[in-house]
PDB file of C-alpha atoms and ligand atoms in Angstrom:
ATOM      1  CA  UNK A 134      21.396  -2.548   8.624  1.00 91.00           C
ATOM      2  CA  UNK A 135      18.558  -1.945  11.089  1.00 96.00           C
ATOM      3  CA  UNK A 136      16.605  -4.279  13.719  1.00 96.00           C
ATOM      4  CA  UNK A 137      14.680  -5.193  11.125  1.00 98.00           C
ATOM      5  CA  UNK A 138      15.777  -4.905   7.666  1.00 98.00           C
ATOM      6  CA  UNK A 139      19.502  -6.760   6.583  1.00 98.00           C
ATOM      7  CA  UNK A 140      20.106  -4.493   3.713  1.00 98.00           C
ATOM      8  CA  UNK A 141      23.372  -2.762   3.305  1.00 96.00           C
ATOM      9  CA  UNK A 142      23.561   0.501   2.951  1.00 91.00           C
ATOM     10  CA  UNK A 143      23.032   1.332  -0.525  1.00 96.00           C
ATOM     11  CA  UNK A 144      21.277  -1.650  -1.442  1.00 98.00           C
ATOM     12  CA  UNK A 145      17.438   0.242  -1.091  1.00 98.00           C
ATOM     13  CA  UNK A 146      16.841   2.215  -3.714  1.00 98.00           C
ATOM     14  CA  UNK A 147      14.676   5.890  -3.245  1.00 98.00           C
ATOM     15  CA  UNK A 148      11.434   3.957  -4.407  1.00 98.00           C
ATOM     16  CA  UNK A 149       9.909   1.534  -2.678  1.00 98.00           C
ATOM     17  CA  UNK A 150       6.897  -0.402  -3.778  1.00 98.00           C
ATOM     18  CA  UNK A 151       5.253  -2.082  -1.007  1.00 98.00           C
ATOM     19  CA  UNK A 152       2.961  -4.416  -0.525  1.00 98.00           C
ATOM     20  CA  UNK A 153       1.373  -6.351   2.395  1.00 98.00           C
ATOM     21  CA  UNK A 154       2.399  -9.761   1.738  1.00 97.00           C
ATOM     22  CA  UNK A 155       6.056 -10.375   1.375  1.00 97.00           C
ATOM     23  CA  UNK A 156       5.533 -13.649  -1.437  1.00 96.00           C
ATOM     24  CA  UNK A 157       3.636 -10.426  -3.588  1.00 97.00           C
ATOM     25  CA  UNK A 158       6.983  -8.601  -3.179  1.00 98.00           C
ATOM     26  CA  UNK A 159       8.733 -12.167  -3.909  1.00 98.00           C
ATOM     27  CA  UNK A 160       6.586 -12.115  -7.125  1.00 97.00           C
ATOM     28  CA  UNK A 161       6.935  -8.682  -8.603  1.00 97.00           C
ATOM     29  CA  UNK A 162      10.399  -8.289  -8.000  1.00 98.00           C
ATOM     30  CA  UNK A 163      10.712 -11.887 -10.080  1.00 98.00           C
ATOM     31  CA  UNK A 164       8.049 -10.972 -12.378  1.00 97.00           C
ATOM     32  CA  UNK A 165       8.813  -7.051 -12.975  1.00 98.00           C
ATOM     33  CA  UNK A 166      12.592  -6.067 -12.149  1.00 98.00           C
ATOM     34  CA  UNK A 167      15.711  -6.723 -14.371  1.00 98.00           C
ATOM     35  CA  UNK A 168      18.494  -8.176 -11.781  1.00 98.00           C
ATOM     36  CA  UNK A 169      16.406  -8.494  -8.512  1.00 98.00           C
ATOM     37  CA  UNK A 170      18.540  -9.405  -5.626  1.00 98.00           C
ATOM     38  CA  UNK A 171      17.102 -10.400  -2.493  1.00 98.00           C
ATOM     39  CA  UNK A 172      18.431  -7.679   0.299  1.00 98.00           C
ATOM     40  CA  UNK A 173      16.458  -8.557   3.582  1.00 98.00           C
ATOM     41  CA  UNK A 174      14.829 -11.804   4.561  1.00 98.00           C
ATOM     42  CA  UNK A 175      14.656 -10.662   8.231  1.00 98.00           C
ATOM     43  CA  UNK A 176      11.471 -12.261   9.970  1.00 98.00           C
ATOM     44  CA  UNK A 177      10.814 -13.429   6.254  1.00 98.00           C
ATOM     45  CA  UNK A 178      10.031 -10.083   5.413  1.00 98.00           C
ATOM     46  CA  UNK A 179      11.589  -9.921   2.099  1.00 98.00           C
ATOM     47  CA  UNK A 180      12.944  -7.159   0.312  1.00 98.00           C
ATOM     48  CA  UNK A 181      14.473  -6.779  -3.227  1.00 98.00           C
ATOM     49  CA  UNK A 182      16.369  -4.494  -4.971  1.00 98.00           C
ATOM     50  CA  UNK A 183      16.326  -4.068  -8.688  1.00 98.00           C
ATOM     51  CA  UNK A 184      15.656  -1.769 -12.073  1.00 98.00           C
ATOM     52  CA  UNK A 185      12.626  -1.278 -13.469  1.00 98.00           C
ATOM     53  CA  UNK A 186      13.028   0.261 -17.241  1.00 97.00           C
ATOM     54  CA  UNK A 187      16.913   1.318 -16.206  1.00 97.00           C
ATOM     55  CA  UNK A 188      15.311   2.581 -12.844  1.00 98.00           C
ATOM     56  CA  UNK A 189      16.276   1.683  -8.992  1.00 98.00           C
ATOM     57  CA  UNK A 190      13.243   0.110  -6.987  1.00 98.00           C
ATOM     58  CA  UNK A 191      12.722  -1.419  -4.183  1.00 98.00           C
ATOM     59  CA  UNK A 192      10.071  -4.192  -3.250  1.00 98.00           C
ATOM     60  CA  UNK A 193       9.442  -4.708   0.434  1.00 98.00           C
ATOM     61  CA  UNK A 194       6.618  -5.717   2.110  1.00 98.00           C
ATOM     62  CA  UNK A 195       4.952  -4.337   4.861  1.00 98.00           C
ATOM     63  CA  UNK A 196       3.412  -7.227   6.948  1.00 98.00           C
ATOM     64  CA  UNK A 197      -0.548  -6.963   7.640  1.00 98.00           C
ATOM     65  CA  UNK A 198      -1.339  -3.532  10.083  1.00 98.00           C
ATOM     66  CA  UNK A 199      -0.499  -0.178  10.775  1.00 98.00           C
ATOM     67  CA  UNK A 200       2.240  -0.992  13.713  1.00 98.00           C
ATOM     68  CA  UNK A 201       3.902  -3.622  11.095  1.00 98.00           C
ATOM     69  CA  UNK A 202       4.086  -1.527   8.198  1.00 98.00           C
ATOM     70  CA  UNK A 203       5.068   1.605  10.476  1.00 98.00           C
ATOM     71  CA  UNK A 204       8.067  -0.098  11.671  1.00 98.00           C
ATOM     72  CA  UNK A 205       9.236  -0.750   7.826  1.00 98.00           C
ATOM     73  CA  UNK A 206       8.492   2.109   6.312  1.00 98.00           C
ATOM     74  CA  UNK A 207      10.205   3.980   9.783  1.00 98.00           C
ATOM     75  CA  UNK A 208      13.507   1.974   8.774  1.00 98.00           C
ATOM     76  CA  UNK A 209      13.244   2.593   4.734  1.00 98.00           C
ATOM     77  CA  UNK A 210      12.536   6.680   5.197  1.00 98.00           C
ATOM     78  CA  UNK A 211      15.003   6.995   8.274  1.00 98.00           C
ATOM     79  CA  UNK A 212      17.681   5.203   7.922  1.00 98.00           C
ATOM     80  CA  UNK A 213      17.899   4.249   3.957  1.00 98.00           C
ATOM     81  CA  UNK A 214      16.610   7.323   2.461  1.00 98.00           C
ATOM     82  CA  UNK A 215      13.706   5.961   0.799  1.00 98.00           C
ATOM     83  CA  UNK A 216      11.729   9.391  -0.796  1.00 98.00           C
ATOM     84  CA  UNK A 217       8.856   7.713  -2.686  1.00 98.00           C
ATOM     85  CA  UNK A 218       6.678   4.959  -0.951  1.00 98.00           C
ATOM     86  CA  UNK A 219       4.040   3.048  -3.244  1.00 98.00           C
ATOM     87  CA  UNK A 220       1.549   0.456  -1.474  1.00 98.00           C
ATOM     88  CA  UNK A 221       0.785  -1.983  -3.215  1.00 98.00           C
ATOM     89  CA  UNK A 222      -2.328  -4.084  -1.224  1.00 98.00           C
ATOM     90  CA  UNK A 223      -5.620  -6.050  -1.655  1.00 97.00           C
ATOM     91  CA  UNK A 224      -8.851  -4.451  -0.124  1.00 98.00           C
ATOM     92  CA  UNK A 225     -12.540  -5.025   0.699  1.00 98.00           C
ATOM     93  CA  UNK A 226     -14.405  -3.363  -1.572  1.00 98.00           C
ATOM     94  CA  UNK A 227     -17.437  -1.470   0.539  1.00 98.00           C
ATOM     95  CA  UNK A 228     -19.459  -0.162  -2.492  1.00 98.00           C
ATOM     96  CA  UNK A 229     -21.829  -2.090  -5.044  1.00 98.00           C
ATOM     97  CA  UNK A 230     -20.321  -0.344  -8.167  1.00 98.00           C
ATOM     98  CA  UNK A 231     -16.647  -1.267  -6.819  1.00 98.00           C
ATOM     99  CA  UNK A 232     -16.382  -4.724  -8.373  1.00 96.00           C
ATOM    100  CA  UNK A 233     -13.496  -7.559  -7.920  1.00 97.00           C
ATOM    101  CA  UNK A 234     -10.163  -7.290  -9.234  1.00 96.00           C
ATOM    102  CA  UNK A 235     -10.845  -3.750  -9.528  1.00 97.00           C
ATOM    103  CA  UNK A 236      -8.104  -0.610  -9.099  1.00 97.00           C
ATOM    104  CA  UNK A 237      -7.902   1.665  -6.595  1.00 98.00           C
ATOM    105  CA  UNK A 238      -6.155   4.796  -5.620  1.00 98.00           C
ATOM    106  CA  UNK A 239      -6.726   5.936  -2.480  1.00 98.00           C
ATOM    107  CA  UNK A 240      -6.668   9.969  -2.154  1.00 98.00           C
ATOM    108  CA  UNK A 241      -7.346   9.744   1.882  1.00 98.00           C
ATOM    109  CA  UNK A 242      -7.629   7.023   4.408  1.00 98.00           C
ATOM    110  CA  UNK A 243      -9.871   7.031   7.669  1.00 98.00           C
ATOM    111  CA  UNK A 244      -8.991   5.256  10.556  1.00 97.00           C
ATOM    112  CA  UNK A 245      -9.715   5.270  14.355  1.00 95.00           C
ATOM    113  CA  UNK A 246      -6.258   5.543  15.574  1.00 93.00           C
ATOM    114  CA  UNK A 247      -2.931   4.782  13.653  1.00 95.00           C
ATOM    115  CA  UNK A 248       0.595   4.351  15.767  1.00 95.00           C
ATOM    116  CA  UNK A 249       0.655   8.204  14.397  1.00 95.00           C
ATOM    117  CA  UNK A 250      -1.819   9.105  17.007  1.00 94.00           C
ATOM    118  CA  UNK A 251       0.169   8.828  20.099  1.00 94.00           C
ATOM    119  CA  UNK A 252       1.755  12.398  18.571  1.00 95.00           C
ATOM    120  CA  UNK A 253      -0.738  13.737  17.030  1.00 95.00           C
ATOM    121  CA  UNK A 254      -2.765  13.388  19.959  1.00 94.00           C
ATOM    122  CA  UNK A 255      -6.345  15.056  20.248  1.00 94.00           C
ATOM    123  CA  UNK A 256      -5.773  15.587  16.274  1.00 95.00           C
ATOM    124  CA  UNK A 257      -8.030  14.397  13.791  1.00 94.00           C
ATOM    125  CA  UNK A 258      -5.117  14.163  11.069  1.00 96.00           C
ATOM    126  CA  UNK A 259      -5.921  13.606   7.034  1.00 97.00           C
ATOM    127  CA  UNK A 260      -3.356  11.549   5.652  1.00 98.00           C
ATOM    128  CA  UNK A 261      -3.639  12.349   2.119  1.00 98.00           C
ATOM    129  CA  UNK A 262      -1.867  10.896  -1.148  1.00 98.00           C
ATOM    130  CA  UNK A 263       0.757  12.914  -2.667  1.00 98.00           C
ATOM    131  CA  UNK A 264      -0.727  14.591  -5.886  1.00 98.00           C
ATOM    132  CA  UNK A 265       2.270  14.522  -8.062  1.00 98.00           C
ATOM    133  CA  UNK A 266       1.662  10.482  -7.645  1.00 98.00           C
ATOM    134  CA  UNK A 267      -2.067  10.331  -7.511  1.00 98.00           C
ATOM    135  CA  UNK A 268      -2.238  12.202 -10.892  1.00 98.00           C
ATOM    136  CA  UNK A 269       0.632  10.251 -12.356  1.00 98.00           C
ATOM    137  CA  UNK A 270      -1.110   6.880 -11.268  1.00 98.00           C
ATOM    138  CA  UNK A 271      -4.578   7.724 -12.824  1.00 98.00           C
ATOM    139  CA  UNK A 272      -2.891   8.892 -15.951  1.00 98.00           C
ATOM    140  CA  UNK A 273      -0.824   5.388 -16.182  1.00 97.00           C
ATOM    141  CA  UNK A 274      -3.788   3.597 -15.253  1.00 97.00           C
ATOM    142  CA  UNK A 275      -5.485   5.028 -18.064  1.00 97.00           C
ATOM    143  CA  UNK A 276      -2.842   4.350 -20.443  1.00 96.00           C
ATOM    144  CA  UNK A 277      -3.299   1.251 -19.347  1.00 95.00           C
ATOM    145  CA  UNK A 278      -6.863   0.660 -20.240  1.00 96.00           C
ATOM    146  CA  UNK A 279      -7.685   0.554 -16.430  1.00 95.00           C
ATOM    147  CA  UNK A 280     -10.616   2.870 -15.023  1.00 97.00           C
ATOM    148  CA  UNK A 281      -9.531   3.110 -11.208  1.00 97.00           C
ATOM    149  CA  UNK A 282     -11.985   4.256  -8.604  1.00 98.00           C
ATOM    150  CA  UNK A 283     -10.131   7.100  -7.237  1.00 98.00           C
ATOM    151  CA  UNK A 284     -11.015   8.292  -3.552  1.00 98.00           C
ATOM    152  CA  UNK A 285     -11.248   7.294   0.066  1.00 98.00           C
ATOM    153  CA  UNK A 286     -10.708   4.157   1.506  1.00 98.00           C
ATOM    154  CA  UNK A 287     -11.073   2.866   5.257  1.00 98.00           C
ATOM    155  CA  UNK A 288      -7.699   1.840   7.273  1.00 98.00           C
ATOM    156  CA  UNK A 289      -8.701  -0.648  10.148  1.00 97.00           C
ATOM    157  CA  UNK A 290      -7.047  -2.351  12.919  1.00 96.00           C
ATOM    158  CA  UNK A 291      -9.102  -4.975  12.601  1.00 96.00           C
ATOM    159  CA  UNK A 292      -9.815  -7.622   9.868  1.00 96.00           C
ATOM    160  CA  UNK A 293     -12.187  -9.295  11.908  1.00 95.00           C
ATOM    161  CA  UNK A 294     -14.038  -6.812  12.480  1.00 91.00           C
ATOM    162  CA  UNK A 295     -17.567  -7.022  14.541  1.00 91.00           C
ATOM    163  CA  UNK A 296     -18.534  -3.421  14.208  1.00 91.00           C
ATOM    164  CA  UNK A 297     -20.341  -3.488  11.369  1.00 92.00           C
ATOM    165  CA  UNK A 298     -22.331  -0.197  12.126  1.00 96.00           C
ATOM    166  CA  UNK A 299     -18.919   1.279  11.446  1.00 95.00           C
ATOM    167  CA  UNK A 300     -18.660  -0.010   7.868  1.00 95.00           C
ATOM    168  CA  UNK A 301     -21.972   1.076   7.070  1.00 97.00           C
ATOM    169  CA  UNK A 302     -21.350   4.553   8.261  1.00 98.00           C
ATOM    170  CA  UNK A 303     -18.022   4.308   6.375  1.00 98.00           C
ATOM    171  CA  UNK A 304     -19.882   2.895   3.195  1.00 98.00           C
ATOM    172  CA  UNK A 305     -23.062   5.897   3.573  1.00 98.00           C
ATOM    173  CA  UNK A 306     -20.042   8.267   3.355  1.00 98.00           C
ATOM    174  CA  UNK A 307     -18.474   7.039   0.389  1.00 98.00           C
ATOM    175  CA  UNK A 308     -15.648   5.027   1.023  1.00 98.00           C
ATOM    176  CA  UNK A 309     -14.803   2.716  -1.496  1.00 98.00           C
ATOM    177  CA  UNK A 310     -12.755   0.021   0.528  1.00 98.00           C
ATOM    178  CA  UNK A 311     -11.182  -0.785   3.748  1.00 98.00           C
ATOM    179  CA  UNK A 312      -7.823  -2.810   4.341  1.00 98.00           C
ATOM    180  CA  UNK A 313      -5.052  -1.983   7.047  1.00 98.00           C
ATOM    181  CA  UNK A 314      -2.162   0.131   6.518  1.00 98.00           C
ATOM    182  CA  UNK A 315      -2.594   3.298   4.344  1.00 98.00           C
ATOM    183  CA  UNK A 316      -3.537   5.835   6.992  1.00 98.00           C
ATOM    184  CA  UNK A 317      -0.517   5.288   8.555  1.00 98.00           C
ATOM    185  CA  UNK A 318       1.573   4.940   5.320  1.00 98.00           C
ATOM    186  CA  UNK A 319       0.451   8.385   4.012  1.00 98.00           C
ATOM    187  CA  UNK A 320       1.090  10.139   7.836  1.00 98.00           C
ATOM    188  CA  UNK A 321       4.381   9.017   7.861  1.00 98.00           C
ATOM    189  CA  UNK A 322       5.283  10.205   4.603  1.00 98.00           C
ATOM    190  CA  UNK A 323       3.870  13.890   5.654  1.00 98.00           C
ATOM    191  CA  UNK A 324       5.932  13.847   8.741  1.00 98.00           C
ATOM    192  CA  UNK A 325       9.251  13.278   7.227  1.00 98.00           C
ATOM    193  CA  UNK A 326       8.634  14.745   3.733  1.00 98.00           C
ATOM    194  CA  UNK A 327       8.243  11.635   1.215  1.00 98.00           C
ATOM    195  CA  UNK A 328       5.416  10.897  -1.698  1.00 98.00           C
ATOM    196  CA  UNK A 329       3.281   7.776  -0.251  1.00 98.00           C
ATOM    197  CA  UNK A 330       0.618   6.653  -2.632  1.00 98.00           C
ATOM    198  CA  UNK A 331      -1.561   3.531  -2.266  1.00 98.00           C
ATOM    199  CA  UNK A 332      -2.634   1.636  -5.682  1.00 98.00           C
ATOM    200  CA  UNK A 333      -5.021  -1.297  -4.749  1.00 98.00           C
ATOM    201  CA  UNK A 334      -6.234  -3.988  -6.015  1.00 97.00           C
ATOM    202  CA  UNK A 335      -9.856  -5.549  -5.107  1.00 97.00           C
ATOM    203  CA  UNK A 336      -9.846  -9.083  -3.781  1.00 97.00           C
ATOM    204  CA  UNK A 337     -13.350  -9.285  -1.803  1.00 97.00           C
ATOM    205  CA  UNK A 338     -16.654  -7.572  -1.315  1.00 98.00           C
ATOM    206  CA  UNK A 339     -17.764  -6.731   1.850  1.00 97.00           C
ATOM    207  CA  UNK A 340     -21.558  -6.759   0.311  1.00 95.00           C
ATOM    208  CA  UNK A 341     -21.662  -9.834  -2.093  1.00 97.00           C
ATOM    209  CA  UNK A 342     -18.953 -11.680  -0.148  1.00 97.00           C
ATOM    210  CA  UNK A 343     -17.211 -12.536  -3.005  1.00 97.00           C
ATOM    211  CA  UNK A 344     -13.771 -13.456  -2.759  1.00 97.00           C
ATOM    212  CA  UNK A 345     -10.563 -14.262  -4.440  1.00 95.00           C
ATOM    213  CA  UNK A 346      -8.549 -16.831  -3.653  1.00 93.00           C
ATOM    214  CA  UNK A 347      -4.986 -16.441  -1.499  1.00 90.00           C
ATOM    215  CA  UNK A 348      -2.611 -16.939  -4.219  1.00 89.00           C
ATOM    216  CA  UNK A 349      -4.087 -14.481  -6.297  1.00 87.00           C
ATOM    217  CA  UNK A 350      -3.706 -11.867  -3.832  1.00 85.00           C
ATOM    218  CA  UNK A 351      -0.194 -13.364  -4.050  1.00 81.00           C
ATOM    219  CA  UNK A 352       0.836 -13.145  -7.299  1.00 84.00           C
ATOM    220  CA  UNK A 353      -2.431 -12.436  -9.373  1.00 83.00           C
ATOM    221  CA  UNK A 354      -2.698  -8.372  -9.505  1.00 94.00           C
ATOM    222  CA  UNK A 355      -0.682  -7.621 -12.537  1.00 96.00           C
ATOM    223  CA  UNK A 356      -2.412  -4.138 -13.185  1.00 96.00           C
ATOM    224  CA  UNK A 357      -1.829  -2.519  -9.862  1.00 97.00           C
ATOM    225  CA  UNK A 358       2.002  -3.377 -10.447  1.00 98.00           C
ATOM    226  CA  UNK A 359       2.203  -1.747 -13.713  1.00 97.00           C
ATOM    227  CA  UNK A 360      -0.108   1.394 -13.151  1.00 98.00           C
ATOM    228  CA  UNK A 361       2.361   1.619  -9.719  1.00 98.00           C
ATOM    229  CA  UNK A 362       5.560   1.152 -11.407  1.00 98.00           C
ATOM    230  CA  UNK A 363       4.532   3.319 -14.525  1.00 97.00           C
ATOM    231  CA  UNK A 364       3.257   6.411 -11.682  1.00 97.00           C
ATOM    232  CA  UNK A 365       6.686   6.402 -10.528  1.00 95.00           C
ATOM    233  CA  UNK A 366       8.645   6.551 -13.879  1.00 94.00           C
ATOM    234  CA  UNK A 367       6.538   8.630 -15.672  1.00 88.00           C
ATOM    235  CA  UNK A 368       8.275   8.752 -19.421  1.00 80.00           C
TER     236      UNK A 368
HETATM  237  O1  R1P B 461      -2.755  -7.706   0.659  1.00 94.29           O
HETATM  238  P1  R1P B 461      -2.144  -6.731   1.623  1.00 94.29           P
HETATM  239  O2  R1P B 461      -1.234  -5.773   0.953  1.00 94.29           O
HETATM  240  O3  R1P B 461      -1.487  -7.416   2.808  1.00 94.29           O
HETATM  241  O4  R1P B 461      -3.366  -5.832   2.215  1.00 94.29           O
HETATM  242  C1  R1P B 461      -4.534  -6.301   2.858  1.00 94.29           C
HETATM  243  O5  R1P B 461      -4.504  -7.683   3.172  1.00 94.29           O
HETATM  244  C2  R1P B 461      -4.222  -7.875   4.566  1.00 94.29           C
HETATM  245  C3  R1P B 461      -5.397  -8.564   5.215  1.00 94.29           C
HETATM  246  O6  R1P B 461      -5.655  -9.785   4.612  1.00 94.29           O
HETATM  247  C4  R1P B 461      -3.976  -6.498   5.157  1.00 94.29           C
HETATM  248  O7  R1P B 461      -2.599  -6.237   5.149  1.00 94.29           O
HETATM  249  C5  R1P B 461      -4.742  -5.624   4.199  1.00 94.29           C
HETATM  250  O8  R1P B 461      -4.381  -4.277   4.170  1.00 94.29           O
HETATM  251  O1  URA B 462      -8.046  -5.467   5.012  1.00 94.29           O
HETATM  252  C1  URA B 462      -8.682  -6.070   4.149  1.00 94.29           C
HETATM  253  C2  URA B 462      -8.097  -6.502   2.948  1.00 94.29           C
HETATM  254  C3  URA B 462      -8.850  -7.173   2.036  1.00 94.29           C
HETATM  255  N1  URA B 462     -10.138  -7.403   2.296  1.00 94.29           N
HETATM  256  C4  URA B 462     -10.714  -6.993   3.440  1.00 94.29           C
HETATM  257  O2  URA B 462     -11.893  -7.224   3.649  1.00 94.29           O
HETATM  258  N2  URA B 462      -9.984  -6.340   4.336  1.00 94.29           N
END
């Protein structure tokens, strides 16, 4: 048990899928797992601990932000032994041929600063994906019938964000969608030795201003979960 996670010890298994939005870890647990048991509520951050295909995994989410997911994903690697750490989010897509509902696997995140840089200091870090799940992702996405974009993506601080000569620099360099927690996700993983991947899911375009609606961020992205939960069990 830690501040902020009520699990015993034991009950989180080495792989943890995680998304943003703790009713989408409500949902895949329910929708994916044989046996899911609910093992933290804490905050109404829920976590749940089940088998996927005979396999242990864990679904807990993250909250919205680097400093929220940090302080999870701190807890799971630290003090529950978690070794493999999937996100599983929504984005912004920030390029015309990225298109709603869309996959994505992010091989680096930018950001300004993540709760990372405090020790990193005058370090321009590159969080990167671990390869071993990056190639096992676009193999089950393509298994799957999915074509995922496969690349960089932007990590921000700030949904609401007003500097929109940022995103256009971002977008001029290729990044194919911002949201709010990978940078950090993949720099923790580096520091303590885990495999972080993020597999997204497009729910808005920065350009067209398209949108999907909240429960279908919620319980809508049945692709991601699959190409995510096939990566990690590869047969
Ligand atoms: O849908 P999730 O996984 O929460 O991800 C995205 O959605 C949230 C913003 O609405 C941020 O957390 C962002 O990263
Ligand atoms: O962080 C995010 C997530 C989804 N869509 C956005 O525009 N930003």
């Amino acid at each position: 048990m830690t501040i902020h996670i009520a699990a015993a010890p034991g009950d989180i298994a080495p792989t943890v899928l995680m998304p943003g939005d703790p009713m989408r870890a409500k949902w895949v647990a329910e929708t994916f797992l044989d046996n899911p048991r609910c093992v933290n509520d804490v905050r109404g951050m829920l976590g749940y601990t089940g088998t996927w295909h005979g396999n242990p995994v864990t679904i807990h989410g993250s909250g919205m932000g680097m400093p929220s997911l940090s302080i999870y994903a701190n807890e799971l690697i630290r003090d529950y032994g978690a070794r493999t750490l999937i996100r599983i989010g929504s984005c912004g897509a920030m390029q015309p041929h990225v298109n709603l509902r869309d996959v994505i696997l992010a091989m680096t995140a930018s950001s300004i600063s993540t709760p990372s840089s405090t020790l990193l200091r005058e370090v321009n870090f590159a969080p990167c994906a671990d390869w071993g799940l990056l190639q096992a992702a676009a193999n089950a996405a393509q298994a799957h019938g999915t074509t995922p974009h496969i690349g960089g993506i932007w990590s921000t601080d700030t949904f609401y964000d007003d500097r929109t000569d940022l995103t256009d620099q971002l977008t001029r360099h290729g990044t194919l969608a911002v949201e709010m927690e990978t940078a950090e996700l993949y720099t923790l993983a580096a520091r303590h030795q885990a495999r972080a991947l993020s597999v997204l899911t497009v729910s808005d375009h920065l350009q067209t201003g398209a949108a999907l609606p909240s429960d279908q961020r919620a319980t809508g992205f049945v692709a991601m979960v699959e190409i995510a939960l096939a990566a990690t069990f590869p047969d």
